[in-house]
CSV table of C-alpha atoms in Angstrom, one decimal:
chain,number,residue,atom,x,y,z
A,4,MET,CA,68.6,40.4,16.2
A,5,LYS,CA,72.3,39.8,17.1
A,6,LYS,CA,72.0,41.6,20.1
A,7,SER,CA,68.4,40.5,21.5
A,8,LEU,CA,70.2,37.0,21.1
A,9,ILE,CA,73.1,38.1,23.0
A,10,ILE,CA,70.7,39.2,25.7
A,11,LEU,CA,68.9,36.1,25.7
A,12,PHE,CA,72.3,34.4,26.2
A,13,LEU,CA,73.5,36.5,29.0
A,14,PHE,CA,69.9,35.5,30.4
A,15,LEU,CA,70.3,31.8,29.9
A,16,ILE,CA,73.8,32.3,31.7
A,17,ILE,CA,72.7,33.9,34.5
A,18,SER,CA,69.7,31.4,35.3
A,19,SER,CA,72.8,29.4,35.2
A,20,LYS,CA,72.9,25.5,35.0
A,21,VAL,CA,71.7,23.5,32.1
A,22,TRP,CA,68.9,21.3,33.1
A,23,ALA,CA,66.8,18.9,31.4
A,24,HIS,CA,63.2,18.1,31.3
A,25,LYS,CA,61.9,14.8,32.2
A,26,ILE,CA,61.9,12.6,35.1
A,27,SER,CA,64.1,9.7,35.4
A,28,ILE,CA,64.0,6.5,37.5
A,29,PHE,CA,66.7,4.4,39.3
A,30,ALA,CA,65.5,1.2,41.0
A,31,TYR,CA,67.1,-2.1,42.3
A,32,VAL,CA,65.8,-5.0,44.1
A,33,GLU,CA,66.7,-5.5,47.6
A,34,GLY,CA,65.2,-8.6,49.4
A,35,ASN,CA,61.8,-8.6,48.9
A,36,TYR,CA,61.4,-4.9,48.0
A,37,ILE,CA,62.3,-2.8,44.9
A,38,GLN,CA,63.9,0.5,46.3
A,39,GLY,CA,64.8,3.2,43.9
A,40,GLN,CA,64.4,7.1,43.3
A,41,VAL,CA,62.4,9.1,41.1
A,42,TYR,CA,64.0,12.6,39.8
A,43,PHE,CA,64.0,15.5,37.4
A,44,ASN,CA,67.3,15.2,35.7
A,45,ASP,CA,68.4,18.1,37.4
A,46,GLY,CA,68.6,15.7,40.2
A,47,SER,CA,66.1,17.0,42.0
A,48,PRO,CA,63.7,14.7,43.5
A,49,ALA,CA,60.3,14.1,42.2
A,50,LYS,CA,58.1,14.4,45.5
A,51,LEU,CA,54.8,12.1,45.5
A,52,ALA,CA,55.3,10.8,42.2
A,53,LYS,CA,53.1,7.8,41.5
A,54,VAL,CA,55.3,4.2,41.2
A,55,THR,CA,53.7,1.2,39.9
A,56,LEU,CA,54.9,-2.3,39.3
A,57,LEU,CA,53.9,-3.9,36.0
A,58,PRO,CA,54.7,-6.7,34.1
A,59,ALA,CA,57.1,-6.7,31.2
A,60,ARG,CA,54.2,-7.1,28.8
A,61,GLY,CA,50.9,-5.8,29.9
A,62,HIS,CA,48.9,-3.4,31.9
A,63,LYS,CA,48.0,-5.3,35.1
A,64,ILE,CA,49.0,-3.4,38.2
A,65,LEU,CA,51.2,-5.7,40.4
A,66,GLY,CA,51.9,-3.0,42.9
A,67,GLU,CA,51.6,0.5,43.7
A,68,THR,CA,53.4,3.2,45.9
A,69,LYS,CA,54.4,6.7,45.7
A,70,THR,CA,57.6,8.3,46.3
A,71,ASP,CA,58.7,10.4,49.6
A,72,LYS,CA,59.9,13.8,49.9
A,73,GLU,CA,63.1,12.9,48.6
A,74,GLY,CA,61.9,11.2,45.6
A,75,ASN,CA,62.6,7.8,47.1
A,76,PHE,CA,60.1,4.9,47.2
A,77,LYS,CA,59.9,1.2,48.4
A,78,LEU,CA,57.8,-1.2,46.9
A,79,LEU,CA,56.9,-4.4,48.3
A,80,ILE,CA,57.0,-7.0,45.3
A,81,PRO,CA,53.8,-9.5,45.7
A,82,LYS,CA,54.2,-12.8,46.3
A,83,GLY,CA,54.8,-15.0,43.4
A,84,VAL,CA,55.9,-12.3,40.7
A,85,GLU,CA,59.1,-13.2,39.4
A,86,GLY,CA,60.6,-12.6,36.1
A,87,LYS,CA,60.8,-9.6,34.1
A,88,VAL,CA,58.9,-6.5,35.4
A,89,ARG,CA,58.7,-2.9,34.6
A,90,VAL,CA,58.3,0.2,37.2
A,91,VAL,CA,56.8,3.1,36.0
A,92,ALA,CA,56.9,6.3,37.5
A,93,LEU,CA,54.3,9.1,36.9
A,94,ALA,CA,54.8,12.6,37.8
A,95,GLU,CA,52.3,15.3,37.4
A,96,MET,CA,52.1,17.3,34.2
A,97,GLY,CA,52.4,14.3,32.0
A,98,HIS,CA,55.9,13.2,33.0
A,99,ARG,CA,56.7,9.3,33.0
A,100,ALA,CA,59.5,7.0,33.3
A,101,GLU,CA,59.9,3.4,33.4
A,102,ILE,CA,62.9,1.0,34.2
A,103,ASN,CA,62.8,-2.8,33.5
A,104,LEU,CA,64.1,-5.1,36.3
A,105,SER,CA,64.2,-8.7,36.2
A,106,LEU,CA,63.1,-10.6,39.8
A,107,LYS,CA,64.6,-13.5,40.8
A,108,PRO,CA,62.6,-16.4,41.9
A,109,GLU,CA,61.5,-15.9,45.5
A,110,ALA,CA,64.2,-17.0,48.1
A,111,LYS,CA,63.2,-20.6,48.8
A,112,GLY,CA,62.6,-21.6,52.4
A,113,PRO,CA,64.8,-23.3,54.4
A,114,GLN,CA,63.2,-27.0,54.1
A,115,LYS,CA,64.3,-26.8,50.4
A,116,GLY,CA,67.9,-25.0,50.4
A,117,GLU,CA,68.6,-24.9,46.6
A,118,PRO,CA,71.2,-22.7,45.6
A,119,SER,CA,70.1,-19.7,43.7
A,120,PHE,CA,73.1,-19.7,41.2
A,121,PRO,CA,75.3,-22.8,40.2
A,122,GLY,CA,78.5,-23.2,42.4
A,123,ALA,CA,76.8,-22.0,45.2
A,124,GLN,CA,76.4,-25.5,46.5
A,125,ASP,CA,80.1,-26.1,46.7
A,126,PHE,CA,80.7,-23.2,48.4
A,127,MET,CA,78.0,-23.0,51.1
A,128,ALA,CA,77.3,-26.7,51.4
A,129,PRO,CA,80.2,-28.1,53.7
A,130,PRO,CA,79.3,-26.0,56.7
A,131,ALA,CA,75.7,-26.5,56.5
A,132,GLN,CA,76.4,-30.5,55.9
A,133,THR,CA,78.8,-30.8,58.7
A,134,GLU,CA,77.0,-33.6,61.2
A,135,ASN,CA,79.6,-32.8,63.7
A,136,PRO,CA,79.1,-29.4,65.2
A,137,ALA,CA,82.2,-30.1,68.0
A,138,SER,CA,84.7,-30.2,65.2
A,139,ALA,CA,84.8,-26.5,64.9
A,140,GLY,CA,84.5,-23.4,67.0
A,141,VAL,CA,81.5,-21.6,65.6
A,142,LEU,CA,79.4,-23.1,63.1
A,143,LEU,CA,77.0,-21.7,61.0
A,144,ASN,CA,73.9,-23.4,59.2
A,145,LYS,CA,73.3,-22.7,55.7
A,146,GLU,CA,70.5,-19.9,56.0
A,147,GLU,CA,72.6,-17.8,58.5
A,148,LEU,CA,75.5,-17.7,56.6
A,149,LYS,CA,73.3,-16.7,53.3
A,150,ALA,CA,72.1,-14.1,55.4
A,151,LEU,CA,75.4,-12.9,56.7
A,152,ILE,CA,76.8,-13.1,53.4
A,153,HIS,CA,73.9,-11.0,52.0
A,154,GLN,CA,74.4,-8.6,54.6
A,155,GLU,CA,77.8,-8.0,54.3
A,156,VAL,CA,78.1,-7.8,50.5
A,157,GLU,CA,75.1,-5.3,50.8
A,158,LYS,CA,77.3,-3.1,53.1
A,159,GLU,CA,80.1,-3.3,50.7
A,160,VAL,CA,77.9,-2.7,47.4
A,161,ALA,CA,75.9,0.4,49.2
A,162,PRO,CA,78.8,2.9,48.3
A,163,ILE,CA,79.1,1.4,44.6
A,164,ARG,CA,75.4,1.8,44.5
A,165,GLU,CA,75.4,5.3,45.4
A,166,ILE,CA,77.9,5.9,42.9
A,167,LEU,CA,76.1,4.4,40.2
A,168,GLU,CA,72.9,6.3,41.0
A,169,GLN,CA,74.9,9.5,40.5
A,170,LEU,CA,76.5,8.2,37.2
A,171,VAL,CA,73.1,7.5,35.8
A,172,LYS,CA,72.0,11.0,37.0
A,173,GLN,CA,74.9,12.6,35.3
A,174,LEU,CA,74.6,10.5,32.0
A,175,GLN,CA,71.0,11.9,31.9
A,176,LYS,CA,71.9,15.4,31.8
A,177,PRO,CA,72.1,17.1,28.3
A,178,SER,CA,75.6,17.6,27.7
A,179,PHE,CA,77.0,20.7,26.0
A,180,SER,CA,78.0,18.6,23.0
A,181,GLU,CA,74.2,17.4,22.6
A,182,ILE,CA,73.1,21.1,22.9
A,183,PHE,CA,75.4,22.4,20.3
A,184,GLY,CA,74.7,19.9,18.1
A,185,GLY,CA,71.1,20.4,18.5
A,186,ILE,CA,72.0,23.8,17.5
A,187,GLY,CA,74.1,23.0,14.5
A,188,TYR,CA,71.4,20.7,13.4
A,189,ILE,CA,68.7,23.2,13.8
A,190,PHE,CA,70.9,25.5,11.6
A,191,GLY,CA,71.8,22.9,9.2
A,192,PHE,CA,68.1,21.7,8.7
A,193,PHE,CA,67.0,25.4,7.8
A,194,GLY,CA,70.4,25.7,5.7
A,195,ILE,CA,69.0,23.0,3.4
A,196,LEU,CA,65.5,24.6,3.3
A,197,ALA,CA,66.9,27.8,2.3
A,198,TRP,CA,68.8,26.2,-0.5
A,199,ALA,CA,65.8,24.4,-1.7
A,200,TYR,CA,64.3,28.0,-1.9
A,201,SER,CA,66.9,29.1,-3.6
A,202,LYS,CA,66.7,26.8,-6.2
A,203,ARG,CA,63.3,27.1,-6.8
A,204,LYS,CA,63.6,30.5,-7.8
B,1150,MET,CA,55.3,21.1,29.4
B,1151,HIS,CA,57.0,18.3,27.3
B,1152,ILE,CA,54.3,15.2,27.9
B,1153,SER,CA,56.1,12.0,27.9
B,1154,GLU,CA,55.4,8.6,26.0
B,1155,GLY,CA,52.8,6.5,27.3
B,1156,VAL,CA,50.5,9.1,29.3
B,1157,LEU,CA,48.2,10.0,26.7
B,1158,SER,CA,45.5,8.1,24.8
B,1159,ALA,CA,45.9,7.3,21.5
B,1160,PRO,CA,42.9,9.8,20.2
B,1161,VAL,CA,44.2,12.6,22.2
B,1162,LEU,CA,48.0,11.7,20.2
B,1163,LEU,CA,46.2,11.8,17.0
B,1164,ALA,CA,44.6,15.0,17.3
B,1165,GLY,CA,47.8,16.7,18.6
B,1166,ALA,CA,49.5,15.3,15.8
B,1167,LEU,CA,46.6,16.5,13.2
B,1168,GLY,CA,46.6,19.9,14.5
B,1169,THR,CA,50.4,20.3,14.5
B,1170,GLY,CA,50.3,18.6,10.8
B,1171,ILE,CA,47.8,21.5,9.7
B,1172,GLY,CA,49.8,24.3,11.5
B,1173,THR,CA,53.1,23.2,10.0
B,1174,PHE,CA,51.5,23.2,6.4
B,1175,LEU,CA,50.0,26.5,6.9
B,1176,GLY,CA,53.2,27.7,8.6
B,1177,LEU,CA,55.2,26.5,5.7
B,1178,ARG,CA,52.9,28.3,3.0
B,1179,CYS,CA,53.9,31.6,4.8
B,1180,LEU,CA,57.4,30.9,5.1
B,1181,THR,CA,59.4,33.0,2.5
B,1182,SER,CA,63.3,32.5,1.8
B,1183,GLU,CA,64.0,35.9,3.7
B,1184,LYS,CA,62.4,34.4,6.8
B,1185,VAL,CA,64.3,31.2,6.7
B,1186,PRO,CA,67.2,32.4,8.8
B,1187,GLN,CA,65.1,34.0,11.4
B,1188,VAL,CA,62.9,30.6,11.8
B,1189,ALA,CA,66.2,28.8,12.3
B,1190,LEU,CA,67.3,31.6,14.8
B,1191,LEU,CA,64.2,31.3,16.9
B,1192,SER,CA,63.9,27.7,16.7
B,1193,ALA,CA,67.2,27.2,18.0
B,1194,ALA,CA,66.6,29.9,20.8
B,1195,PHE,CA,63.5,27.8,21.7
B,1196,PHE,CA,65.6,24.5,21.7
B,1197,VAL,CA,67.8,25.7,24.2
B,1198,ALA,CA,65.4,27.9,26.2
B,1199,SER,CA,63.8,24.5,27.1
B,1200,LEU,CA,66.8,23.2,29.0
B,1201,VAL,CA,66.7,26.2,31.4
B,1202,HIS,CA,65.2,25.0,34.5
B,1203,VAL,CA,63.7,26.6,37.5
B,1204,PRO,CA,62.9,23.9,40.5
B,1205,LEU,CA,59.5,24.7,41.9
B,1206,GLY,CA,57.6,22.9,44.5
B,1207,PRO,CA,57.3,19.2,43.6
B,1208,SER,CA,57.9,20.1,39.8
B,1209,SER,CA,60.4,22.0,38.1
B,1210,VAL,CA,59.9,24.5,35.1
B,1211,HIS,CA,61.5,25.9,32.2
B,1212,LEU,CA,61.4,28.8,29.9
B,1213,ILE,CA,59.3,28.2,26.8
B,1214,LEU,CA,59.6,31.1,24.7
B,1215,ASN,CA,56.5,30.2,22.6
B,1216,GLY,CA,54.8,33.7,23.2
B,1217,LEU,CA,58.0,35.4,21.7
B,1218,VAL,CA,58.7,32.9,18.7
B,1219,GLY,CA,54.7,33.4,18.4
B,1220,ILE,CA,54.7,36.9,18.0
B,1221,LEU,CA,57.6,37.1,15.5
B,1222,LEU,CA,56.5,34.1,13.5
B,1223,GLY,CA,53.0,33.6,13.4
B,1224,TRP,CA,51.9,30.5,11.9
B,1225,MET,CA,55.7,29.9,11.1
B,1226,THR,CA,55.9,29.1,14.8
B,1227,PHE,CA,54.7,25.3,14.1
B,1228,PRO,CA,57.5,24.4,11.9
B,1229,ALA,CA,60.1,26.3,14.0
B,1230,LEU,CA,58.8,24.7,17.1
B,1231,LEU,CA,58.5,21.4,15.5
B,1232,VAL,CA,62.1,21.3,14.7
B,1233,GLY,CA,63.4,22.3,18.0
B,1234,LEU,CA,61.0,19.6,20.0
B,1235,PHE,CA,61.8,17.0,17.5
B,1236,LEU,CA,65.5,17.7,18.0
B,1237,GLN,CA,64.9,17.7,22.2
B,1238,ALA,CA,63.0,14.6,22.0
B,1239,ILE,CA,65.7,12.4,20.1
B,1240,LEU,CA,68.6,14.2,21.9
B,1241,PHE,CA,67.4,14.8,25.3
B,1242,GLN,CA,64.2,12.4,25.6
B,1243,PHE,CA,62.0,15.3,26.4
B,1244,GLY,CA,58.9,14.1,25.4
B,1245,GLY,CA,59.1,11.8,22.9
B,1246,LEU,CA,58.4,10.8,19.2
B,1247,THR,CA,54.9,9.6,19.7
B,1248,THR,CA,54.0,12.8,21.8
B,1249,LEU,CA,55.8,15.0,19.4
B,1250,GLY,CA,52.7,16.2,17.4
B,1251,VAL,CA,51.0,17.0,21.1
B,1252,ASN,CA,53.7,18.8,22.3
B,1253,THR,CA,54.0,20.8,19.4
B,1254,PHE,CA,50.4,21.7,19.2
B,1255,ASN,CA,50.5,22.7,23.0
B,1256,MET,CA,53.6,25.2,22.6
B,1257,ALA,CA,52.9,26.5,19.0
B,1258,PHE,CA,49.3,27.2,18.9
B,1259,PRO,CA,49.1,29.6,21.9
B,1260,GLY,CA,52.1,31.5,20.0
B,1261,VAL,CA,49.7,32.0,16.9
B,1262,VAL,CA,47.1,32.9,19.1
B,1263,VAL,CA,49.2,35.6,20.8
B,1264,TYR,CA,50.0,36.7,17.2
B,1265,TYR,CA,46.5,37.7,16.4
B,1266,LEU,CA,45.6,38.8,20.2
B,1267,PHE,CA,48.5,41.0,20.9
B,1268,LYS,CA,50.2,41.9,17.5
B,1269,PRO,CA,48.1,44.9,17.3
B,1270,LEU,CA,48.8,46.2,21.0
B,1271,ILE,CA,52.4,45.7,20.4
B,1272,LYS,CA,51.9,47.9,17.2
B,1273,SER,CA,50.7,50.6,19.1
B,1274,PRO,CA,53.2,53.0,20.6
B,1275,ARG,CA,51.8,53.1,24.0
B,1276,LEU,CA,50.4,49.8,24.9
B,1277,SER,CA,53.5,48.0,23.1
B,1278,VAL,CA,54.8,47.1,26.8
B,1279,VAL,CA,51.4,45.5,28.0
B,1280,GLY,CA,51.0,43.7,24.6
B,1281,ALA,CA,54.5,42.2,24.8
B,1282,PHE,CA,54.4,41.3,28.5
B,1283,CYS,CA,50.6,39.7,27.9
B,1284,ALA,CA,51.8,37.9,24.9
B,1285,GLY,CA,54.7,35.9,27.0
B,1286,ALA,CA,52.5,35.4,29.7
B,1287,PHE,CA,49.5,34.4,27.8
B,1288,ALA,CA,51.3,31.8,25.5
B,1289,VAL,CA,52.3,29.9,28.6
B,1290,LEU,CA,49.1,29.9,30.0
B,1291,LEU,CA,47.3,28.6,27.4
B,1292,ALA,CA,50.1,26.0,26.8
B,1293,GLY,CA,49.4,24.9,30.4
B,1294,ILE,CA,45.5,24.7,29.8
B,1295,PHE,CA,46.0,22.6,26.9
B,1296,VAL,CA,48.5,20.2,28.5
B,1297,ALA,CA,45.9,19.9,31.5
B,1298,LEU,CA,43.0,19.5,29.0
B,1299,GLU,CA,44.8,16.7,27.5
B,1300,LEU,CA,45.8,14.9,30.6
B,1301,ALA,CA,42.2,15.3,31.9
B,1302,LEU,CA,40.8,13.5,28.6
B,1303,THR,CA,42.7,10.8,29.7
B,1304,GLY,CA,41.8,10.5,33.0
B,1305,GLU,CA,43.2,12.7,35.3
B,1306,SER,CA,41.2,15.2,37.0
B,1307,PHE,CA,41.3,18.2,35.1
B,1308,GLN,CA,40.8,20.8,38.3
B,1309,ALA,CA,43.7,19.1,40.0
B,1310,SER,CA,46.2,19.2,37.3
B,1311,ALA,CA,45.1,22.5,35.8
B,1312,LYS,CA,45.5,24.1,39.4
B,1313,LEU,CA,49.3,22.5,39.7
B,1314,ILE,CA,50.0,23.2,36.3
B,1315,LEU,CA,48.9,27.2,36.6
B,1316,MET,CA,50.5,27.4,40.2
B,1317,ALA,CA,53.7,25.8,38.6
B,1318,HIS,CA,54.0,28.3,35.6
B,1319,LEU,CA,52.9,31.5,37.3
B,1320,PRO,CA,56.5,32.4,38.0
B,1321,ILE,CA,57.6,31.4,34.3
B,1322,MET,CA,54.5,33.5,33.0
B,1323,VAL,CA,56.0,36.4,34.7
B,1324,ILE,CA,59.5,35.6,33.7
B,1325,GLU,CA,58.4,35.1,30.2
B,1326,GLY,CA,56.6,38.2,30.2
B,1327,PHE,CA,59.3,40.3,31.0
B,1328,ILE,CA,61.5,38.8,28.4
B,1329,THR,CA,59.2,39.1,25.7
B,1330,VAL,CA,58.7,43.1,26.6
B,1331,LEU,CA,62.5,43.2,27.0
B,1332,ILE,CA,63.3,41.4,23.1
B,1333,VAL,CA,60.3,43.2,21.8
B,1334,GLY,CA,61.1,46.5,23.1
B,1335,PHE,CA,64.7,46.3,21.9
B,1336,LEU,CA,63.7,44.8,18.5
B,1337,LYS,CA,60.8,47.7,18.0
B,1338,LYS,CA,63.6,50.5,18.6
B,1339,VAL,CA,66.5,49.0,16.3
B,1340,ARG,CA,64.8,46.7,13.9
B,1341,PRO,CA,61.3,47.3,13.8
B,1342,GLU,CA,61.2,45.6,10.4
B,1343,ILE,CA,61.6,42.1,12.0
B,1344,LEU,CA,58.5,42.8,14.3
B,1345,PHE,CA,56.2,44.2,11.2
B,1346,PRO,CA,57.7,42.6,8.0
B,1347,GLU,CA,54.6,44.0,6.4
B,1348,GLU,CA,55.7,47.7,6.6
B,1349,LYS,CA,59.2,47.4,5.0
B,1350,PRO,CA,60.0,50.4,3.7
């Protein structure tokens, strides 16, 4: 038994990495889209997995798409959908993952330039409200400024997003401490059982 | 092979839990105090084996070892795998607590089936290798068929998912077959009383 287990362990080591068995989903909102990735936790992409958008509670399907070869998906947020939603990924063989997102209310049109967060007014209003365009070299109206800021922030944030994605993936892999902990639990459990048996006699 | 939570319908989950309950009851009835350490070891081996993944096509498959456990433990496969799967569910979120019953049944019952089908073959001096290989491979196949059936009962087309699962598990079937041959052959040579406890000298 000992030797056979050694053989088994050797085999496990030879076949290298310790991988998990489930799919995970990573998603974020960008503009009118929900973008993200579906992957097995060894990091390999889940190709052609079905991705559906559902409200936080309930089963009404709001949107649907499939992942591409890299496991990425891009889902258009239907008009009027806001608040808390779930994005559910379904891969074959009964794998399923979901993530909760909260959608901000849709960006308001230019006619009603309400700021989306408090404090934005002070920050963005002055250039837009300047009635005298000659006073400065370049003047952007509020919407343009907003778009520009969004673009720049998006650019700056992209690498962070990537790191975050990797971090999330890393976190979902079973760690060695968990694996050995699990083995310990198993032996502990059967140890208790053995003890109970010995008491009975 | 681990079906995630929220994929199957309630009747299927209940049926699976019931099957596992009966199996575990029967398993615990044959469990003797001398067998406890062996069950613990195999439970731990099963627990670790499921973490080894081979990426394949759109999915990834992993070792199951339910054939090997089945050959060695018979009905005691149920408690062994139940413990392993329970820990996988809470530590790694493979499968889930609601699908614990179904998942245990899917993997443990084929183990019991191969115990009755192939144990006589393994006992015979000539066909031992064939029996062991069939036991390893058939247990995986049967588990795959159960998963496909359950998915079919929940709406997915049986043919499509069965085809996919079969294709995905073909290499694993072969690998499992070889591993079972290796370990059974070794045990038969060195410690036959582990394989055939009823013939204890």
